[in-house]
PDB file of C-alpha atoms in Angstrom:
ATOM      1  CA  UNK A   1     -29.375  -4.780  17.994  1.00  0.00           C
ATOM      2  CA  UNK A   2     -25.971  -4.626  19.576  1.00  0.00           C
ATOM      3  CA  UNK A   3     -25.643  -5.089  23.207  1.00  0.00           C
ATOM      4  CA  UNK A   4     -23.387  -1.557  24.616  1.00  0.00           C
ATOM      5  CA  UNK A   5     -21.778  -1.260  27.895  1.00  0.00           C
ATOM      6  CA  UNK A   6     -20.743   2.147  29.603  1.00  0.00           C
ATOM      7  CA  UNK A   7     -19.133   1.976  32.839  1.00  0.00           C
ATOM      8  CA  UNK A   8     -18.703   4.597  35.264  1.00  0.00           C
ATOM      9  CA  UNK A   9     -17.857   5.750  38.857  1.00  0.00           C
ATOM     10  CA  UNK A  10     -21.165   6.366  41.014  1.00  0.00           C
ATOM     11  CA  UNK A  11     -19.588   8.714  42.712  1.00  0.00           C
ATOM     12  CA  UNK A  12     -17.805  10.970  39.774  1.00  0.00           C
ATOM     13  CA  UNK A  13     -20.708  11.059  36.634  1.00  0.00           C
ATOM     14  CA  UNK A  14     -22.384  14.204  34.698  1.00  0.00           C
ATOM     15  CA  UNK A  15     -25.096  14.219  33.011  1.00  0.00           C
ATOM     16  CA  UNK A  16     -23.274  15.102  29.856  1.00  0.00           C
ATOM     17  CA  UNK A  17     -21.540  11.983  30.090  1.00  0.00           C
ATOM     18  CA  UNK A  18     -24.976  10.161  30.067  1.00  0.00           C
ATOM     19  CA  UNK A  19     -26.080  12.046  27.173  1.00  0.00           C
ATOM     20  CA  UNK A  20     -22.761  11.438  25.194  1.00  0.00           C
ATOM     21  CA  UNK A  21     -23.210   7.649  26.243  1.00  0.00           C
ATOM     22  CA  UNK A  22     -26.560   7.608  24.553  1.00  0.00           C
ATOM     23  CA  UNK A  23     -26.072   9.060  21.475  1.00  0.00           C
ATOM     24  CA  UNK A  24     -23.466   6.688  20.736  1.00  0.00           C
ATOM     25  CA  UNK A  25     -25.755   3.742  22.055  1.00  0.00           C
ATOM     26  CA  UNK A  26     -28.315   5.590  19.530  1.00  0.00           C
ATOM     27  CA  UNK A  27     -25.913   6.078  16.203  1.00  0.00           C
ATOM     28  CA  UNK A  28     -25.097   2.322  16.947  1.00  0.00           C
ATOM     29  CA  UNK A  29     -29.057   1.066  16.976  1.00  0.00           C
ATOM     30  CA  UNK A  30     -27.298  -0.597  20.535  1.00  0.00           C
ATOM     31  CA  UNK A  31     -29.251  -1.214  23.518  1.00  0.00           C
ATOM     32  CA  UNK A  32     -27.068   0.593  26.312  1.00  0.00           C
ATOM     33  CA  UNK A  33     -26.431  -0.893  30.186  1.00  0.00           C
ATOM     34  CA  UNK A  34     -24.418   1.593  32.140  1.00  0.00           C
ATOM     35  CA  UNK A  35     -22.196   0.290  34.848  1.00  0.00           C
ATOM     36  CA  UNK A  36     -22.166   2.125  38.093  1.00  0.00           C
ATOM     37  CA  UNK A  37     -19.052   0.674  39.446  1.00  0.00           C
ATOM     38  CA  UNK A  38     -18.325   1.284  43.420  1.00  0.00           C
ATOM     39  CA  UNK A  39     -15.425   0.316  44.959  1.00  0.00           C
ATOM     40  CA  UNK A  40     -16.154  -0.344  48.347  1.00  0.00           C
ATOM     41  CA  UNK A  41     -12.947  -2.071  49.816  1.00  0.00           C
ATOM     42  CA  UNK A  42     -10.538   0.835  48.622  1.00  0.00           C
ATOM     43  CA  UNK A  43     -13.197   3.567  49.703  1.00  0.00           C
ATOM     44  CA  UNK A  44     -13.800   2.044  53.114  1.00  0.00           C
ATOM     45  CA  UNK A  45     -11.670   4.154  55.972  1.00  0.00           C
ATOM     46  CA  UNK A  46     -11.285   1.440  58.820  1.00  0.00           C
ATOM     47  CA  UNK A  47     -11.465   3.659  61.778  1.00  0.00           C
ATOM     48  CA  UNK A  48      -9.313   1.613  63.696  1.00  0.00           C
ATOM     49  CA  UNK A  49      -7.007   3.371  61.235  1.00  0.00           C
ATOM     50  CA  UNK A  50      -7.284   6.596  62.149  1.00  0.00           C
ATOM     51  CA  UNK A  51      -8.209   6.519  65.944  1.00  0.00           C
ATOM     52  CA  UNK A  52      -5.877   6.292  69.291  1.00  0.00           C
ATOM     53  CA  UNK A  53      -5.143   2.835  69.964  1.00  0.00           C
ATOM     54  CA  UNK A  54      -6.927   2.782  73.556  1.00  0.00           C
ATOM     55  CA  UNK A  55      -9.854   3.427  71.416  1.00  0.00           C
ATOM     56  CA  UNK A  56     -10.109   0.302  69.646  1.00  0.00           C
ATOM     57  CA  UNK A  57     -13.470  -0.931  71.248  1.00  0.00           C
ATOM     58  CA  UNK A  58     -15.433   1.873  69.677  1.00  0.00           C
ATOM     59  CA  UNK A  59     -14.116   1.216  66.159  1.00  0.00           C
ATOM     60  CA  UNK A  60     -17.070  -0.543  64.703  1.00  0.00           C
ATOM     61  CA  UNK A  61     -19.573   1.379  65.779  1.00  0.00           C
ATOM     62  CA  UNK A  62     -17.871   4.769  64.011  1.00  0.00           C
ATOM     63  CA  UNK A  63     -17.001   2.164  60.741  1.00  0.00           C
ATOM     64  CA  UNK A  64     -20.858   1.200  60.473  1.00  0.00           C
ATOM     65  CA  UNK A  65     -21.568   4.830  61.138  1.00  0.00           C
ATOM     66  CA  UNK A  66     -19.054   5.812  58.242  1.00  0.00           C
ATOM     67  CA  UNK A  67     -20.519   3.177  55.573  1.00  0.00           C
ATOM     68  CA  UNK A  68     -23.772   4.089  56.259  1.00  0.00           C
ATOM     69  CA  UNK A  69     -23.373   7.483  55.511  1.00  0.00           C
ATOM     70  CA  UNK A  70     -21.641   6.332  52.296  1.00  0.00           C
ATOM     71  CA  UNK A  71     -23.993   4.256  51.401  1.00  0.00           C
ATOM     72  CA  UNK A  72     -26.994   6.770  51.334  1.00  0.00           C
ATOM     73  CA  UNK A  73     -24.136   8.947  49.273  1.00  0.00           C
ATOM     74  CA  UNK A  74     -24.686   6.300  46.511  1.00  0.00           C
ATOM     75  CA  UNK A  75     -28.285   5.642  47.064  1.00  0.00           C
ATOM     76  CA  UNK A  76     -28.531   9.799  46.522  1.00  0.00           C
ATOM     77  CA  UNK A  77     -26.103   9.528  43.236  1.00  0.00           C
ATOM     78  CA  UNK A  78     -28.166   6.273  41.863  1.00  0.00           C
ATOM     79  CA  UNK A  79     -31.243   8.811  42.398  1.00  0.00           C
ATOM     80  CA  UNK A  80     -29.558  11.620  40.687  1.00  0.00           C
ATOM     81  CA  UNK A  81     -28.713   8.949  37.389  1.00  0.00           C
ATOM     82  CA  UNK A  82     -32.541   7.603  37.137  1.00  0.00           C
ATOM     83  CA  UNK A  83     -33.737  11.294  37.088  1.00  0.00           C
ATOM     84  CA  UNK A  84     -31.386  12.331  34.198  1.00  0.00           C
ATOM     85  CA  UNK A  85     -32.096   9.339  32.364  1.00  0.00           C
ATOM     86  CA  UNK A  86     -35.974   9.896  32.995  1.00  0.00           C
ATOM     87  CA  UNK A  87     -35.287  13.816  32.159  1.00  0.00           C
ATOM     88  CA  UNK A  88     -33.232  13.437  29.094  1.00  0.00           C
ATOM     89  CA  UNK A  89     -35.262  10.128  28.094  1.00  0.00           C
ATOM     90  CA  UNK A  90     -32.332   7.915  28.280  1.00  0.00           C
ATOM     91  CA  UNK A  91     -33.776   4.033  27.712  1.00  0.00           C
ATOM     92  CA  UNK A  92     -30.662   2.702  29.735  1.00  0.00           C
ATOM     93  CA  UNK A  93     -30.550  -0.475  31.612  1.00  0.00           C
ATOM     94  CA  UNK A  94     -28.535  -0.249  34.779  1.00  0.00           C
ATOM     95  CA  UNK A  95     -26.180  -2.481  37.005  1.00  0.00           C
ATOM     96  CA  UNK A  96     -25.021  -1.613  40.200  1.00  0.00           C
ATOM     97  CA  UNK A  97     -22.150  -2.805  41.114  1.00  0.00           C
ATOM     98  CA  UNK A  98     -20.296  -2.804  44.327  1.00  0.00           C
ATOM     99  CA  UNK A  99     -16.599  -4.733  45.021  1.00  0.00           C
ATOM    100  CA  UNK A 100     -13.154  -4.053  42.569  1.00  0.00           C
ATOM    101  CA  UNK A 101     -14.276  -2.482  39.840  1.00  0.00           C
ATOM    102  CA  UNK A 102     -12.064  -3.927  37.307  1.00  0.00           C
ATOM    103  CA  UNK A 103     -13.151  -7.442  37.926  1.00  0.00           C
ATOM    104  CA  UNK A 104     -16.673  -6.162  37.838  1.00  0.00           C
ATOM    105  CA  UNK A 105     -15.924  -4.831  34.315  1.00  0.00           C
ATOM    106  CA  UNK A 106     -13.840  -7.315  32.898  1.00  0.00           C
ATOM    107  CA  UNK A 107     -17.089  -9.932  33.586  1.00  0.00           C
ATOM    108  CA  UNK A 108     -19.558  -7.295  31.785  1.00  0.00           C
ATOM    109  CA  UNK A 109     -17.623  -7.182  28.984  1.00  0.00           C
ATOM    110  CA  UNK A 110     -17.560 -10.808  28.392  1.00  0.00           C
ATOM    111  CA  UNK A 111     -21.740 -10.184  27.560  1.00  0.00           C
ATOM    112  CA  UNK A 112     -20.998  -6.944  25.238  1.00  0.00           C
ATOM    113  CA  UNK A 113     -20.373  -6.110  21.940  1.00  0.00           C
ATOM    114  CA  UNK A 114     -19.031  -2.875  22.936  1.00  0.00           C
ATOM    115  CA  UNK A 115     -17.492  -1.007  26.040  1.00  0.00           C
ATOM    116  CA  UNK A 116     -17.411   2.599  26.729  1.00  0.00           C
ATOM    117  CA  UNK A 117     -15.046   4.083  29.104  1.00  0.00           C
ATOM    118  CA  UNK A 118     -14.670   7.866  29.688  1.00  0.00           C
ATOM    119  CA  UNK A 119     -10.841   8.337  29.283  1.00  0.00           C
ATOM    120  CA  UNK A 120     -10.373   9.993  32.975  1.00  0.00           C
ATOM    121  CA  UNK A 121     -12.268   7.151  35.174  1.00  0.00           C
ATOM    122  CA  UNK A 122     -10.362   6.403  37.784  1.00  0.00           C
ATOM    123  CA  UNK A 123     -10.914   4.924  41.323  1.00  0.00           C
ATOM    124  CA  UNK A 124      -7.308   6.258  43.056  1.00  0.00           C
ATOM    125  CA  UNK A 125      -7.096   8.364  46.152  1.00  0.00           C
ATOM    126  CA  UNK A 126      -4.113  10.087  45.161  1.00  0.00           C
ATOM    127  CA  UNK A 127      -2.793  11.229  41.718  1.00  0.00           C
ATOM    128  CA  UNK A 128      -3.057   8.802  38.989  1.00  0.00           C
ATOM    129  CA  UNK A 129      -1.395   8.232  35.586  1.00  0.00           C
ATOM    130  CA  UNK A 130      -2.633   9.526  32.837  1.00  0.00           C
ATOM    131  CA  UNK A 131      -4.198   7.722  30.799  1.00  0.00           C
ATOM    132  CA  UNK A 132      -5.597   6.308  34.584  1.00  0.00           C
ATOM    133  CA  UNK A 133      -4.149   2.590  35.407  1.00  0.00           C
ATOM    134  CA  UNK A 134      -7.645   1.655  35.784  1.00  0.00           C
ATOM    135  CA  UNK A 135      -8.438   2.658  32.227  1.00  0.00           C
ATOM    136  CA  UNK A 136      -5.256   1.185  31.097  1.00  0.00           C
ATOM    137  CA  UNK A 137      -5.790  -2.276  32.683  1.00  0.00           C
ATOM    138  CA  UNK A 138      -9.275  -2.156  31.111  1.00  0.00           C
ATOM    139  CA  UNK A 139      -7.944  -1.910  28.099  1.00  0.00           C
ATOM    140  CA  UNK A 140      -5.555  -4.934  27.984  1.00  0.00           C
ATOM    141  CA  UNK A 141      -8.171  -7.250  29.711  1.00  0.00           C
ATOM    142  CA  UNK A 142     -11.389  -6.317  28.514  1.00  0.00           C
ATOM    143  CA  UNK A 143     -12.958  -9.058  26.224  1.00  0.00           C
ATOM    144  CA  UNK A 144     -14.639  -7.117  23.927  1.00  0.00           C
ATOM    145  CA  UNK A 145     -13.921  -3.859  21.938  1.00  0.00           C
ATOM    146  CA  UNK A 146     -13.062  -0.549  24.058  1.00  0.00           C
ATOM    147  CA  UNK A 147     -14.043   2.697  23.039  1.00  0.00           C
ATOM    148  CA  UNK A 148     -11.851   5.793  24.836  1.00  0.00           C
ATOM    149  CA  UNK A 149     -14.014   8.658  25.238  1.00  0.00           C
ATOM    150  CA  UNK A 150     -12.000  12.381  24.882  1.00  0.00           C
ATOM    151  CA  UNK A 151     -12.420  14.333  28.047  1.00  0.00           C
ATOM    152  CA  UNK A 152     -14.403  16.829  25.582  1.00  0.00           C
ATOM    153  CA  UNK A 153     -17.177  15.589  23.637  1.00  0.00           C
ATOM    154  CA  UNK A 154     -16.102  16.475  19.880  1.00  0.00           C
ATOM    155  CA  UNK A 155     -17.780  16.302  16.856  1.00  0.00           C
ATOM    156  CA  UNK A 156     -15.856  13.125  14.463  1.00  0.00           C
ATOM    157  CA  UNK A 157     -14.729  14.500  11.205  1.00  0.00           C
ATOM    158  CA  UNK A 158     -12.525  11.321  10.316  1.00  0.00           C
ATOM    159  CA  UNK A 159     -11.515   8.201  11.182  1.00  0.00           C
ATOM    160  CA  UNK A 160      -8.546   6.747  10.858  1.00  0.00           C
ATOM    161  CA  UNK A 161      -7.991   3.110  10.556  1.00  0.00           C
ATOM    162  CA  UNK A 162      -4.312   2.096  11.355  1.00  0.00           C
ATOM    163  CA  UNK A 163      -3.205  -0.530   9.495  1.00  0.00           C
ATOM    164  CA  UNK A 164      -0.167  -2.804   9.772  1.00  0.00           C
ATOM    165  CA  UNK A 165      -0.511  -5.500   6.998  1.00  0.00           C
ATOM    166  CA  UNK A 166      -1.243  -7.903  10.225  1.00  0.00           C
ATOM    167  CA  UNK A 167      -3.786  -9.692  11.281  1.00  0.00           C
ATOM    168  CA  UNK A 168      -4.308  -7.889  14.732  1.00  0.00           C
ATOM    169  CA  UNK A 169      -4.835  -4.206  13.224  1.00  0.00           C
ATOM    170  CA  UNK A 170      -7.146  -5.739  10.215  1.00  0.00           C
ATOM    171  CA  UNK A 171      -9.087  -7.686  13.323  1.00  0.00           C
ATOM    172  CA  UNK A 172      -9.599  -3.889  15.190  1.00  0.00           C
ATOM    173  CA  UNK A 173     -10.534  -2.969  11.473  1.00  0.00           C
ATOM    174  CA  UNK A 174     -13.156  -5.398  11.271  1.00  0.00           C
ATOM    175  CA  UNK A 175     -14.952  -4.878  14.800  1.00  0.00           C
ATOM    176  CA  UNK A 176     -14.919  -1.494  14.343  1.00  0.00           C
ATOM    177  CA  UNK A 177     -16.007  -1.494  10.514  1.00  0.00           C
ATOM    178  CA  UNK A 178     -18.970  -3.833  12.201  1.00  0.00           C
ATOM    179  CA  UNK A 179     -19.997  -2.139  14.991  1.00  0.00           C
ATOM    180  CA  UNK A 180     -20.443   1.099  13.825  1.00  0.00           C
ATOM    181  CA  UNK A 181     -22.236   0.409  10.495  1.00  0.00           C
ATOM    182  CA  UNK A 182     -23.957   3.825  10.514  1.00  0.00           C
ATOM    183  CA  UNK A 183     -20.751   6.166  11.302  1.00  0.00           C
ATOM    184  CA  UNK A 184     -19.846   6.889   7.359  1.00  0.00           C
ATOM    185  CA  UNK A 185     -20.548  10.963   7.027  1.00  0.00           C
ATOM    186  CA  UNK A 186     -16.828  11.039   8.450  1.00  0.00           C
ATOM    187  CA  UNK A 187     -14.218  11.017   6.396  1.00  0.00           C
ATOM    188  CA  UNK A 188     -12.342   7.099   6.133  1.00  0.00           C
ATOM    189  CA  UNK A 189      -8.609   7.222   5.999  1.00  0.00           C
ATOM    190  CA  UNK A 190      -6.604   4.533   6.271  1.00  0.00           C
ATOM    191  CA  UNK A 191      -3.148   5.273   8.145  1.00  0.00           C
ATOM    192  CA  UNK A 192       0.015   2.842   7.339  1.00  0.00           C
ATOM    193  CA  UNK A 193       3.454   2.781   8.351  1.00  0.00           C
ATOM    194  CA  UNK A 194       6.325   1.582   4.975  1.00  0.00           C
ATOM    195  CA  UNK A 195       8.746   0.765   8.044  1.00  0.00           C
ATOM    196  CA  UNK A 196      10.791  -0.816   4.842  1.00  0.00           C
ATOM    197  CA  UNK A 197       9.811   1.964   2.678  1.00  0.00           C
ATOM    198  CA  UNK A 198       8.998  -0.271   0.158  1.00  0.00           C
ATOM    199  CA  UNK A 199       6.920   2.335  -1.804  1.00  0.00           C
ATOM    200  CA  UNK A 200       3.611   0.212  -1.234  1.00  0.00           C
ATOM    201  CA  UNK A 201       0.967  -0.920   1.256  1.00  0.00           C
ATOM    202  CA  UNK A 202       1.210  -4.412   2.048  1.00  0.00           C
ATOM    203  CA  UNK A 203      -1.916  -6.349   0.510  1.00  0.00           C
ATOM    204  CA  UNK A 204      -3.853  -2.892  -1.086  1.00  0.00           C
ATOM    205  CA  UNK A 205      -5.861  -4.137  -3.179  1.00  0.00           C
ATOM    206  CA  UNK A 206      -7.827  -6.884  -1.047  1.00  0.00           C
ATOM    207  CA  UNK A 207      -7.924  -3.891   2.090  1.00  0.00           C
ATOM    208  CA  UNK A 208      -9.576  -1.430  -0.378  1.00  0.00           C
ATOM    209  CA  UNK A 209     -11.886  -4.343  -2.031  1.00  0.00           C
ATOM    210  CA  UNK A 210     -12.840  -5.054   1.682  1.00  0.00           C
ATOM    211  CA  UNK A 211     -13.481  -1.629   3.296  1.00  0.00           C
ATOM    212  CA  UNK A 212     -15.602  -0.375  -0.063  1.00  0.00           C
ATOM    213  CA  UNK A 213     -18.045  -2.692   1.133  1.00  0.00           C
ATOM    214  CA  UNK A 214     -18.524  -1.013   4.059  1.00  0.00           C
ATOM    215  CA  UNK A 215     -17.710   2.625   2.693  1.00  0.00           C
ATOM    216  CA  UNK A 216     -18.037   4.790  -0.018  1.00  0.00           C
ATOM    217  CA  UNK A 217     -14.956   6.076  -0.603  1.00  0.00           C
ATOM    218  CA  UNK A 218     -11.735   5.576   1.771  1.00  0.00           C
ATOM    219  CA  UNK A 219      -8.228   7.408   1.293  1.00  0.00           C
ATOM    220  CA  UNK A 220      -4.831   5.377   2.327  1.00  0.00           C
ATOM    221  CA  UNK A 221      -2.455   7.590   3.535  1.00  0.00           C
ATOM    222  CA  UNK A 222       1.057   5.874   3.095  1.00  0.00           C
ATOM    223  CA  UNK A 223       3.969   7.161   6.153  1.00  0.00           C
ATOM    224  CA  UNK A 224       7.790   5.621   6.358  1.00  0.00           C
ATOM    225  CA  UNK A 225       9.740   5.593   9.383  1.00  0.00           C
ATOM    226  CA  UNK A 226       9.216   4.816  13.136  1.00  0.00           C
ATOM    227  CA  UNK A 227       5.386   4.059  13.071  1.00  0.00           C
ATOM    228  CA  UNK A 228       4.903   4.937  16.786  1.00  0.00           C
ATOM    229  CA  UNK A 229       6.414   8.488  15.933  1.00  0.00           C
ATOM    230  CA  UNK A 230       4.689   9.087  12.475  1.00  0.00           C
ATOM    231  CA  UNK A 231       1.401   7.875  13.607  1.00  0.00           C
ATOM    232  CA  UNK A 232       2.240  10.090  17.029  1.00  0.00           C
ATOM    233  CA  UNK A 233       3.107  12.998  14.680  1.00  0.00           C
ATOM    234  CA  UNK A 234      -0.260  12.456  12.118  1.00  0.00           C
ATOM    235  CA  UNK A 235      -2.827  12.270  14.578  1.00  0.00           C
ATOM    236  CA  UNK A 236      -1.361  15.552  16.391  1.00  0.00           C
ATOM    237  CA  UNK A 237      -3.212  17.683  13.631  1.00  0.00           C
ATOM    238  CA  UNK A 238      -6.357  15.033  13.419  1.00  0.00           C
ATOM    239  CA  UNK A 239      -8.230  16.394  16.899  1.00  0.00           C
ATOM    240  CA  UNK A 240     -11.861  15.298  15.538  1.00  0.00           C
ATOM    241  CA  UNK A 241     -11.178  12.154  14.656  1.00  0.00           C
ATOM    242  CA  UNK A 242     -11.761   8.524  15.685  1.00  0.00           C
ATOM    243  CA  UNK A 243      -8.836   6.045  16.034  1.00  0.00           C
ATOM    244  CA  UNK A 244      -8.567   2.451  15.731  1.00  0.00           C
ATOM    245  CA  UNK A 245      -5.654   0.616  17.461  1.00  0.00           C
ATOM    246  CA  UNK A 246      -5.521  -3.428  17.565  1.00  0.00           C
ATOM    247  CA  UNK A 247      -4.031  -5.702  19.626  1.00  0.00           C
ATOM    248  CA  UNK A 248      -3.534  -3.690  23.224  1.00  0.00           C
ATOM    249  CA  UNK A 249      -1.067  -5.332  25.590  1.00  0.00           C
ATOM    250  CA  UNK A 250      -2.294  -8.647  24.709  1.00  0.00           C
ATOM    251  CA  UNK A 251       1.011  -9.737  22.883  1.00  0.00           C
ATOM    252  CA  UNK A 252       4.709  -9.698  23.920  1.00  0.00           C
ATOM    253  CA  UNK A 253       4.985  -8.034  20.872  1.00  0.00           C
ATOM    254  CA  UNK A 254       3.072  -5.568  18.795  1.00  0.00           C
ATOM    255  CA  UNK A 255       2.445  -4.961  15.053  1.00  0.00           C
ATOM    256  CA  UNK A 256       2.388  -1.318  15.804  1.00  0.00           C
ATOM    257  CA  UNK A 257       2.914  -0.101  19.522  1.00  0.00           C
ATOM    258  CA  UNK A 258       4.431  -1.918  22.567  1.00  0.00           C
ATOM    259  CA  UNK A 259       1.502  -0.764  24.978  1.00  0.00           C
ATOM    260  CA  UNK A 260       3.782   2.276  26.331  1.00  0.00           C
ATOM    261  CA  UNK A 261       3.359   3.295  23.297  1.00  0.00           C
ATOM    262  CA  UNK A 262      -0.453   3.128  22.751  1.00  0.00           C
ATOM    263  CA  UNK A 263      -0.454   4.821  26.197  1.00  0.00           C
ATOM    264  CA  UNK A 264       1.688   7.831  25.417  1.00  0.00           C
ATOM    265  CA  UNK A 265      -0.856   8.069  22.406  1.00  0.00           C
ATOM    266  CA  UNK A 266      -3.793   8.148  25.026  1.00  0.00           C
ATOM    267  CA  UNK A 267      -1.899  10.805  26.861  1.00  0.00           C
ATOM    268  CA  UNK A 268      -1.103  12.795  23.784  1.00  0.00           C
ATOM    269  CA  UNK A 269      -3.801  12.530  21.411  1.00  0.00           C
ATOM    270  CA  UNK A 270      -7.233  13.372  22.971  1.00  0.00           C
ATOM    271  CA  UNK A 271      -9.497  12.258  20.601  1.00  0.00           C
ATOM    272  CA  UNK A 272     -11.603   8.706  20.423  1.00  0.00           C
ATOM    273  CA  UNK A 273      -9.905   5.596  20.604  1.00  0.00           C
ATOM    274  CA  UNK A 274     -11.297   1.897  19.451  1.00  0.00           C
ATOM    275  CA  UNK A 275      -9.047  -0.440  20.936  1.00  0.00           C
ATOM    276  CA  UNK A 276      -9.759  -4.172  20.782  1.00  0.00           C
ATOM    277  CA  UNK A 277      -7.640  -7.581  20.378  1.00  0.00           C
ATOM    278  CA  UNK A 278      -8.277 -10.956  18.672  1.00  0.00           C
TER     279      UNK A 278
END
């Protein structure tokens, strides 16, 4: 039994989300906790804020007012969760969670064997990045594996295993080859970059002696050039697949991407992602 996190915004969840949650938690014979994550500093409106300064005194009483009608917002949304869950006969755990969400996440994920993060979650009041920065700093601090949910669910015809040669990508390799113990139906392809072209793939023989243990049969596809652009440029035409990427923003340097680069991938490519880092 594997122990899988899914963190979301109480106030921004459908119930399709839940579902999509769950049959992952399901596939992976995981026990699933989902997050509702609240921030209640940055949603708080301090009405001294936004009321004439000779009407200071009164501030408090219109602030209580304002979090109290926010707070039965959640209580309704927390309602709405437990009666999909009860509907669709979701066996979730939950944790509610108020304060910076981020922090609250980063500490979850220090009990998990997996996160799941919907690719659009976001807790800004104005136009975000894309991917979101709150997604993005998940990724680099999050202490155990990450999976990147496509904003449409899609049905995973392959996955591709990038693969460097180095011991980060073989570590995001391993997790993932782990975790998800009941995923092969898809097709297995492993994706390397010859930056040298060299004509072979650094250490073949042990990677295909390893990964046959997990899976039946596994194709290496061999690229040369600029591995941010050829992987880029291969995954373009791979929309139904699953992607592993090690080592996110946890290293001055990367065997494959500076993090811009994993993050223009993230923008581009919308597809699954499994990120992690040793």
């Amino acid at each position: 039994m594997k122990k899988i996190i899914a963190a979301i915004d109480v106030m921004h969840f459908s119930e399709n989300l839940l579902i999509h949650f769950n049959s992952i938690a399901v596939e992976m014979e995981g026990k699933l906790t989902v997050i509702l994550l609240e921030d209640i500093f940055q949603n708080a409106s301090p009405a001294a804020e936004l009321l004439p300064q000779d009407a200071y005194p009164y501030y408090a009483e219109i602030d209580a007012a304002l979090f109290e009608k926010r707070r039965a917002l959640v209580k309704e949304k927390v309602n709405i969760f437990r009666e999909i869950c009860e509907r669709k006969n979701i066996k979730a755990q939950l944790h509610e969670r108020e304060g910076v969400p981020l922090e609250e996440i980063i500490i979850e994920s220090r009990f998990a064997d997996l996160l799941i993060i919907d690719c659009n979650t976001s807790f800004a009041k104005v136009y975000d990045s894309d991917p979101p920065k709150f997604v993005k700093d998940v990724l680099r601090r999050a202490e155990c594996p990450v999976l990147i949910l496509p904003s449409v669910q899609k049905e995973i015809q392959e996955i591709i295993l990038t693969y460097s040669g180095g011991y980060s990508s073989m570590f995001a390799i391993h997790q993932f080859s782990n975790l998800f113990k009941n995923s092969p139906t898809a097709k297995i392809t492993v994706l390397y970059v010859d930056e040298k072209n060299s004509g072979t793939v650094k250490d073949e023989n042990l990677l295909k002696e390893y990964l046959l243990t997990h899976y039946s049969t596994v194709e290496i596809k061999r690229l040369s050039g600029d591995p941010s652009l050829e992987i880029m440029n291969y995954l373009l035409h791979k929309p139904n697949s699953l992607v592993t990427l090690g080592a996110y923003g946890r290293s001055k340097t990367s065997e494959f991407f500076h993090h811009s680069d994993a993050e223009k991938l993230l923008n581009t490519i919308n597809t699954y992602f499994f990120i992690t880092h040793p």
